[in-house]
XYZ file of C-alpha atoms in Angstrom:
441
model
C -6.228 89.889 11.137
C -9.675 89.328 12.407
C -11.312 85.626 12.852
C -14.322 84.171 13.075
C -16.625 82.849 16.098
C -14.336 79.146 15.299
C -11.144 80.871 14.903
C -10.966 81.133 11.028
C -9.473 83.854 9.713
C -11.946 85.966 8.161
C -12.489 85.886 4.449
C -10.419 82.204 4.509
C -12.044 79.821 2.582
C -12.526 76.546 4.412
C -10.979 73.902 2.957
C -10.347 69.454 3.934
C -7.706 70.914 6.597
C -9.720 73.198 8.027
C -12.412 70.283 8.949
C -12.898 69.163 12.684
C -12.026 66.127 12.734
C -14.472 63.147 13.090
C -12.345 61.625 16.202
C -12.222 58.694 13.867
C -8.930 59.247 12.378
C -5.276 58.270 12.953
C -3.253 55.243 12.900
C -5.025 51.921 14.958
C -3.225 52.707 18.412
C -4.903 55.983 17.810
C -8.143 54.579 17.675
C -7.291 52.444 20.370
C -6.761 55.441 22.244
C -9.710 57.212 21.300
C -11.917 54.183 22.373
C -10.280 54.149 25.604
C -10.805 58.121 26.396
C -14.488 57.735 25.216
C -14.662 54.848 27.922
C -13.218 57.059 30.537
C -15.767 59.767 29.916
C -19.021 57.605 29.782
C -19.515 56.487 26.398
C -19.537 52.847 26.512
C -21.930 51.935 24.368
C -23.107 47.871 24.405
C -19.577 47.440 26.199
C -21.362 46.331 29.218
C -24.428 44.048 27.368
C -21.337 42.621 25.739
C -19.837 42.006 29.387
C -22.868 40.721 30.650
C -23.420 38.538 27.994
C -19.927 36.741 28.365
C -20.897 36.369 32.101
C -24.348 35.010 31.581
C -23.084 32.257 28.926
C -20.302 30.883 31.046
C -22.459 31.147 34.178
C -24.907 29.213 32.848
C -23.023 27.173 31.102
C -21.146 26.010 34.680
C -24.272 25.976 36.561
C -25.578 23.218 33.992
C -23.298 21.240 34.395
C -23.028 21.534 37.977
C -27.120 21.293 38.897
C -28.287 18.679 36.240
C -25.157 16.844 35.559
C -25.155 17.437 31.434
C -24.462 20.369 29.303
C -27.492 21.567 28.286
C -26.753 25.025 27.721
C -23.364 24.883 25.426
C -25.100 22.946 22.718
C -25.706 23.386 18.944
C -29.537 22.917 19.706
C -29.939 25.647 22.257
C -28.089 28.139 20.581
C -30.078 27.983 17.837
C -32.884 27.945 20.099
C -31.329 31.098 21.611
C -31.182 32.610 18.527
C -35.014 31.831 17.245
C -36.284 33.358 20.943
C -34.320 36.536 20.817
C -35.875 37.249 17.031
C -38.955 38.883 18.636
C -37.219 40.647 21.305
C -34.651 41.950 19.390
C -36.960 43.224 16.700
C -38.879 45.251 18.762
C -36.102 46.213 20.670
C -34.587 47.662 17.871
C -38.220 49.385 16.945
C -38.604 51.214 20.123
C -35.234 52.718 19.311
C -36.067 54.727 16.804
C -38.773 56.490 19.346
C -36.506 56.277 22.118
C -33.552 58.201 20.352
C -35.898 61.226 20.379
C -36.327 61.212 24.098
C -39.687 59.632 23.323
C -41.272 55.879 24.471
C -44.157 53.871 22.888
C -45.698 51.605 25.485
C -48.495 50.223 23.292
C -45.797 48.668 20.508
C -46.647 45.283 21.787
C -49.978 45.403 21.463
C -50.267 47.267 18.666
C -47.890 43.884 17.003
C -50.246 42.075 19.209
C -53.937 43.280 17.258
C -52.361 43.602 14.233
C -51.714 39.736 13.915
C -55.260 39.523 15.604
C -57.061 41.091 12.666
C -54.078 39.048 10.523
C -55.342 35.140 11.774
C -59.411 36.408 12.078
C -58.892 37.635 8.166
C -57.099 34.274 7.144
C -58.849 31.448 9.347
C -62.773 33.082 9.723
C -62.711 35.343 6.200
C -60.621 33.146 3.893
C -58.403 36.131 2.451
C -55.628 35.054 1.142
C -52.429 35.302 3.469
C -50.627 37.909 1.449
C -53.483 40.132 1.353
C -54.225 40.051 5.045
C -50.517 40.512 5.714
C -50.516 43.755 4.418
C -53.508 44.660 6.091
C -51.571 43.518 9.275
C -49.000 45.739 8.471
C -51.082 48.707 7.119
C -53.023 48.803 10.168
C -49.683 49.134 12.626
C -48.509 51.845 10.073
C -51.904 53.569 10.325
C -51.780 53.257 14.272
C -48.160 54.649 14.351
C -49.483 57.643 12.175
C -51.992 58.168 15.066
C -49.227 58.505 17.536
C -47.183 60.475 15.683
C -49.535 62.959 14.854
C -50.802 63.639 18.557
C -47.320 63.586 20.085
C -45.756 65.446 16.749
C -48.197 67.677 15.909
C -50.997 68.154 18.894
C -48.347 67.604 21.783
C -49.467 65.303 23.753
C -46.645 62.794 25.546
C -45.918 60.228 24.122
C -46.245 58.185 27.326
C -49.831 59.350 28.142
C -50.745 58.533 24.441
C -49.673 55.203 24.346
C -50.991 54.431 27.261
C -54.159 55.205 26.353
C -53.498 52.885 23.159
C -52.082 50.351 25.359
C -55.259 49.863 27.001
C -57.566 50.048 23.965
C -56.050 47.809 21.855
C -56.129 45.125 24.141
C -59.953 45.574 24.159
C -59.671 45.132 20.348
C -57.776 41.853 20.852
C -60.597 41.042 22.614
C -62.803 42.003 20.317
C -61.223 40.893 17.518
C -60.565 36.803 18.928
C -63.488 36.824 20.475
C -64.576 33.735 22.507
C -62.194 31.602 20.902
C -59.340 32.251 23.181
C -56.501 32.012 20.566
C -56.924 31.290 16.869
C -53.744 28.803 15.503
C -51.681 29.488 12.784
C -51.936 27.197 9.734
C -50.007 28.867 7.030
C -46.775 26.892 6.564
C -45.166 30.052 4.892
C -45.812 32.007 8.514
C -44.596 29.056 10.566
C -41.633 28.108 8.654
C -40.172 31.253 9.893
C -39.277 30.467 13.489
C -39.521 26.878 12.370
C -37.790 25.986 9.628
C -34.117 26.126 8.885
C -31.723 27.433 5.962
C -29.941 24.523 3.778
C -26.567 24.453 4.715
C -24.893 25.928 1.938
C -27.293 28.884 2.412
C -25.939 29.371 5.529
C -22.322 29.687 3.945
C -23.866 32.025 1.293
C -25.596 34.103 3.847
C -22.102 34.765 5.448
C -20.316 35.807 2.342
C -23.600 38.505 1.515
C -22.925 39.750 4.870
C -18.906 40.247 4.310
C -19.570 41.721 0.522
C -22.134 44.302 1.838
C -19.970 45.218 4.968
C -17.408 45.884 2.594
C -18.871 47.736 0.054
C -20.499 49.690 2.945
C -17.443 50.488 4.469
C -16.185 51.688 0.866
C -18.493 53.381 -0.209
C -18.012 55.466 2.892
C -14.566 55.859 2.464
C -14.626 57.195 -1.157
C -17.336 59.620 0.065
C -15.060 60.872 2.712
C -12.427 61.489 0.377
C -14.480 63.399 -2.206
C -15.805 65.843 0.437
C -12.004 66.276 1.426
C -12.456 65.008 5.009
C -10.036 62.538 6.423
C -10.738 58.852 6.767
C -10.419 56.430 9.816
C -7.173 53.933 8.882
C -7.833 51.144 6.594
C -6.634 48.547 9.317
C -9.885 49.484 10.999
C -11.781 48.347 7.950
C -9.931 44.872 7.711
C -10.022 44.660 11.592
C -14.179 44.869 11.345
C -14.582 42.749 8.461
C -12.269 40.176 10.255
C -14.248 40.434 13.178
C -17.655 39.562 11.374
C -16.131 36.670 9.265
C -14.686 35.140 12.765
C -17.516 35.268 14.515
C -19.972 34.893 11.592
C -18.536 31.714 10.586
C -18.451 30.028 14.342
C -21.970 30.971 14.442
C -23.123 29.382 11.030
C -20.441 26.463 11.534
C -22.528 25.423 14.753
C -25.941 25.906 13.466
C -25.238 23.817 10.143
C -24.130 20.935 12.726
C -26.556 18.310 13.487
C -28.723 19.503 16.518
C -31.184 16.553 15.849
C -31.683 13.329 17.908
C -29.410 10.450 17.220
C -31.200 7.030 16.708
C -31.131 4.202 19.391
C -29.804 0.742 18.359
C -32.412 -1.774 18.499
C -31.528 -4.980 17.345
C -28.387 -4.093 15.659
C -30.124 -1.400 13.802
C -30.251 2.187 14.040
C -34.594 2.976 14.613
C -35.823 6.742 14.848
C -33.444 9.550 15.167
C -34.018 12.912 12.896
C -31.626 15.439 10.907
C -32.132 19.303 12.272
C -28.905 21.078 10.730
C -29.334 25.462 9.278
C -29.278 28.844 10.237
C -32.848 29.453 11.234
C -35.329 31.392 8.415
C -35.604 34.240 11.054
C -31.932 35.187 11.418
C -31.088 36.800 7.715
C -34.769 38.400 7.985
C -33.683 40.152 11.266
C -30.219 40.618 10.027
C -31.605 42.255 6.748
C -33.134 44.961 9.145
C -30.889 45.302 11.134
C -28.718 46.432 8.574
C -31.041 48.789 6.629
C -32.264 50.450 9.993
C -28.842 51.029 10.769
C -28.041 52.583 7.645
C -30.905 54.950 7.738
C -29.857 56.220 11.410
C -25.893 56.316 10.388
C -25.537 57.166 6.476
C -28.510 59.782 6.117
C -29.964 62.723 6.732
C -32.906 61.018 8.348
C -30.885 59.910 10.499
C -28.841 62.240 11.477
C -31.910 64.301 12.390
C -33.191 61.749 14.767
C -30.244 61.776 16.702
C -29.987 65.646 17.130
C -33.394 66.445 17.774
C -32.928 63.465 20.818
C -29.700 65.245 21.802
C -31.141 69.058 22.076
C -35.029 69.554 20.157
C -34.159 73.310 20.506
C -30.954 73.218 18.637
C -31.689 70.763 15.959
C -35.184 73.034 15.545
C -33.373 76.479 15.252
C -31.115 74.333 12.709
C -33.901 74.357 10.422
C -34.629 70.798 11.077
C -38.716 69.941 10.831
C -39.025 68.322 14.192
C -42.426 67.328 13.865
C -42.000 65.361 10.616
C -38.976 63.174 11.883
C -41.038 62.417 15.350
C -44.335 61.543 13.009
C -42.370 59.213 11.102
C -40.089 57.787 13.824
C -43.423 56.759 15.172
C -44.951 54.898 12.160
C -41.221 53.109 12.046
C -41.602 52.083 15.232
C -45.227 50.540 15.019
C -44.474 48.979 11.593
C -40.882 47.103 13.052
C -43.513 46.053 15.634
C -45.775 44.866 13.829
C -42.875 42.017 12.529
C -41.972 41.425 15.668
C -45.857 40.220 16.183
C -45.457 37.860 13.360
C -42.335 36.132 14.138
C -43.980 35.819 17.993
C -46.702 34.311 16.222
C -44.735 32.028 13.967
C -43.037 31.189 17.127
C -45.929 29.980 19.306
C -48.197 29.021 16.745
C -50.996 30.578 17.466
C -52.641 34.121 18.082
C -54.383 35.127 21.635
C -56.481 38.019 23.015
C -53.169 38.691 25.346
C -50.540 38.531 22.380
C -48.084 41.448 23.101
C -49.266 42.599 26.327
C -46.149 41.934 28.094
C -43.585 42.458 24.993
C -43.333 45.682 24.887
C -41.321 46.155 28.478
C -38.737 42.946 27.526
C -38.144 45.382 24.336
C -37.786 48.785 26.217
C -35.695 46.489 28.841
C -33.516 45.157 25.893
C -33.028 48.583 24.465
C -31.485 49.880 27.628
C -29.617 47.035 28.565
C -28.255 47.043 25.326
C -26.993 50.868 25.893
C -29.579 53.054 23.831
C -30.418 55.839 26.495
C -33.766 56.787 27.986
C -32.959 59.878 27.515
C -32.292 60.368 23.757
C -29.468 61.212 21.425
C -27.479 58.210 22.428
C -27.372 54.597 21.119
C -27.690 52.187 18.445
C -29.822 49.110 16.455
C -27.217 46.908 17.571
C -27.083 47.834 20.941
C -30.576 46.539 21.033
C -29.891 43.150 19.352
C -27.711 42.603 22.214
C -29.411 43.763 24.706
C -32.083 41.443 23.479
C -29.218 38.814 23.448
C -28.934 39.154 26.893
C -31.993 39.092 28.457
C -32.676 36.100 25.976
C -30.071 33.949 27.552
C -31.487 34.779 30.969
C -34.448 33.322 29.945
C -33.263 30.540 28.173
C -30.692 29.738 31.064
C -33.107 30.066 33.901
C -35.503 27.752 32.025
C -32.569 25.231 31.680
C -32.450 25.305 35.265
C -35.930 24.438 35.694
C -36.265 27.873 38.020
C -39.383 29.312 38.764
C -40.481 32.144 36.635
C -40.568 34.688 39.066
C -36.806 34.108 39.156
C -36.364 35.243 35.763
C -38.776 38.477 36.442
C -36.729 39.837 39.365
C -33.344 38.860 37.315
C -34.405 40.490 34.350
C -35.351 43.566 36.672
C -32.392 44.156 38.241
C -29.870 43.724 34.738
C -32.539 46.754 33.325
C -32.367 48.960 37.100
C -28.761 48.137 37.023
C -28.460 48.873 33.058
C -30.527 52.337 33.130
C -27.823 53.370 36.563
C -24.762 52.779 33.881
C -26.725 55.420 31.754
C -27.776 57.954 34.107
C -23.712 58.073 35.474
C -22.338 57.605 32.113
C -24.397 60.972 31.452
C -23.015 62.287 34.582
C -19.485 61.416 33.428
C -19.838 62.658 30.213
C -21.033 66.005 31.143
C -18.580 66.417 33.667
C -15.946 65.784 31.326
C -17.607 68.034 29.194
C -17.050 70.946 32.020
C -13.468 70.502 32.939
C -12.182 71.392 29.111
């Protein structure tokens, strides 16, 4: 009997057992198993950010108490300090990696987030347009400049590099432009500043928790019953349970210790209590961020769109000859890109208060740094939203640890450095690993 290029028999009709498995199935040990091989071959994903972040926190965390005599770093107020100065960095970490799963890099994200809330503030403060309005135009405007990108790295073939560049440098002149003498314009819209500012009621932060566990589950269902209709095998259930465990653990420490009172206490003067203030709630920004988080992710993991991305970053010849339209999905990845960055400007600028002719100039290398610290590769095909977030994570409690110490800021430059030289080395042998591996079967 004759077979096929795959080993089918010829004229068999392929049915659920004749499916390659996803690597995904078997009992838990099995997974277990799996996880470790993938390990062993390269693919370690945000293991390492994940390592690194562990370090970093206890590190810190003995260092404050050692050098200032207090525990400054292991409180309720700075991590939810932590978590309001990773928002930016993690959303345009996760931005760039939608360009940088294609093998691709956009160095003028920053400023493009950067002009964008330039002509935002000019529109409100100098024009009077309402804050809505000039939001969207915000937000148009990084859409429009991501369609510029897109279509002379997609479509005229220019790299992507040189043509960001180029935008890198010009729309700083239009920050310039655009702010004019003033220096920096402030933000008065309480909507705006309430984002980085202001804090969920408690209960919100209980209710935020049990959205997360309801959509993880349904997610994870959903996937599962779509699995079984197209006949192909599913990953155990324990796996499930195991994940959803995992989030309500660690979810619930986190929102437990932000709901806490991170306010001051009030003195006793006189016998009575004078001053003192009540700071308790997840921060606005965290279900905004989380909210993308989760949608980007399920664009890149449950669709076509997706999948795309990741193959034409893997081999552009291959997924082309497949019939997939190359240009489109880089056009596209590009406007994504510029229009995550784009919110990334606005929580910076809900953050700080205030707009500047510099906003964003120095952004956009903290997000390609928390991208590849985080584990998405440099050189396509490989990595993940998440891995981003914790990237960001990380280089966020650098910062915020390093400014604890009261160490100069070059410090935290050359640390930062050497966790992304050290980060993009894991990658390049990982890749090694992997396709030596790949050689001895």
């Amino acid at each position: 009997m004759s077979t096929q290029h795959d080993g089918t028999p010829t004229g068999h009709v392929m049915s659920s057992t004749d499916l390659i498995g996803s690597g995904q199935e078997g009992t838990l040990l099995d997974q277990v198993r799996a996880w470790a091989q993938r390990i062993r071959h390269g693919e370690m994903g945000a293991l390492p950010a994940i390592g690194g972040f562990i370090i970093l926190s206890i590190l810190f965390t003995i260092l404050s108490q050692v050098i200032l005599g207090n525990q400054f770093f292991l409180t309720e107020r700075n991590f939810a300090n932590l978590a309001t100065q990773a928002a930016t960095l993690v959303m345009l970490g996760m931005a760039l990696v939608f360009v940088i799963l294609l093998g691709e890099i956009d160095l003028s994200a920053g400023v493009t987030a950067g002009a964008s809330m330039a002509i935002f503030v000019v529109l409100v403060s100098r024009f009077s347009v309402p804050w809505v309005l000039a939001l969207l135009v915000a937000f148009a405007i990084g859409l429009a400049i991501g369609t510029f990108i897109g279509f002379f790295v997609a479509q005229v073939g220019i790299p992507s590099f040189v043509v960001t560049l180029g935008l890198f440098l010009g729309l700083q002149g239009v920050q310039l432009v655009v702010i004019g003498g003033a220096g920096a314009i402030r933000v008065q819209i309480p909507e705006i500043l309430a984002i980085q500012n202001r804090n969920l009621p408690v209960w919100a932060g209980w209710a935020m928790l049990a959205v997360i566990l309801l959509v993880s589950a349904g997610t994870a269902f959903w996937g599962r019953r779509r699995r079984t209709r197209a006949g192909v095998p599913n990953r155990t259930i324990s796996l499930v349970w195991a994940k959803l465990g995992a989030i309500a653990v660690i979810g619930g420490v986190a929102v437990y210790l932000l709901n806490r009172n991170r306010g001051q206490a009030p003195t006793i003067l006189n016998g009575e209590e004078v001053g003192g203030n009540v700071i308790e709630g997840v921060p606005i920004v965290v279900p905004i961020v989380l909210a993308i988080l989760w949608l980007g992710t399920f664009v890149l993991d449950r669709t076509k769109y997706g999948r795309y991305i990741y193959a034409i970053g893997g081999n552009a010849e291959a997924a082309r000859r497949a019939g997939v339209k190359i240009v489109l999905i880089r056009w596209t990845a590009f406007i994504i890109c510029s229009g995550l960055a784009v919110m990334a400007g606005l929580f910076s600028a809900s953050k700080v208060g205030s707009v500047d002719a510099a906003a964003g100039r120095d952004l956009v290398l903290s997000g390609v740094a928390a991208a590849v610290v985080g584990g998405v590769s440099l050189f396509g095909g490989r990595g993940r939203l998440i891995h981003a977030a914790v990237g960001a994570l990380v280089i966020a409690v650098i910062t915020n640890g390093l400014g604890l110490l009261n160490l100069p800021a070059g410090v935290n430059y050359a640390v930062t450095g050497g966790v992304l030289i050290l980060a993009a080395t894991v990658d390049a042998v990982s890749r090694k690993r992997a396709g030596g591996s790949i050689l001895r079967t």
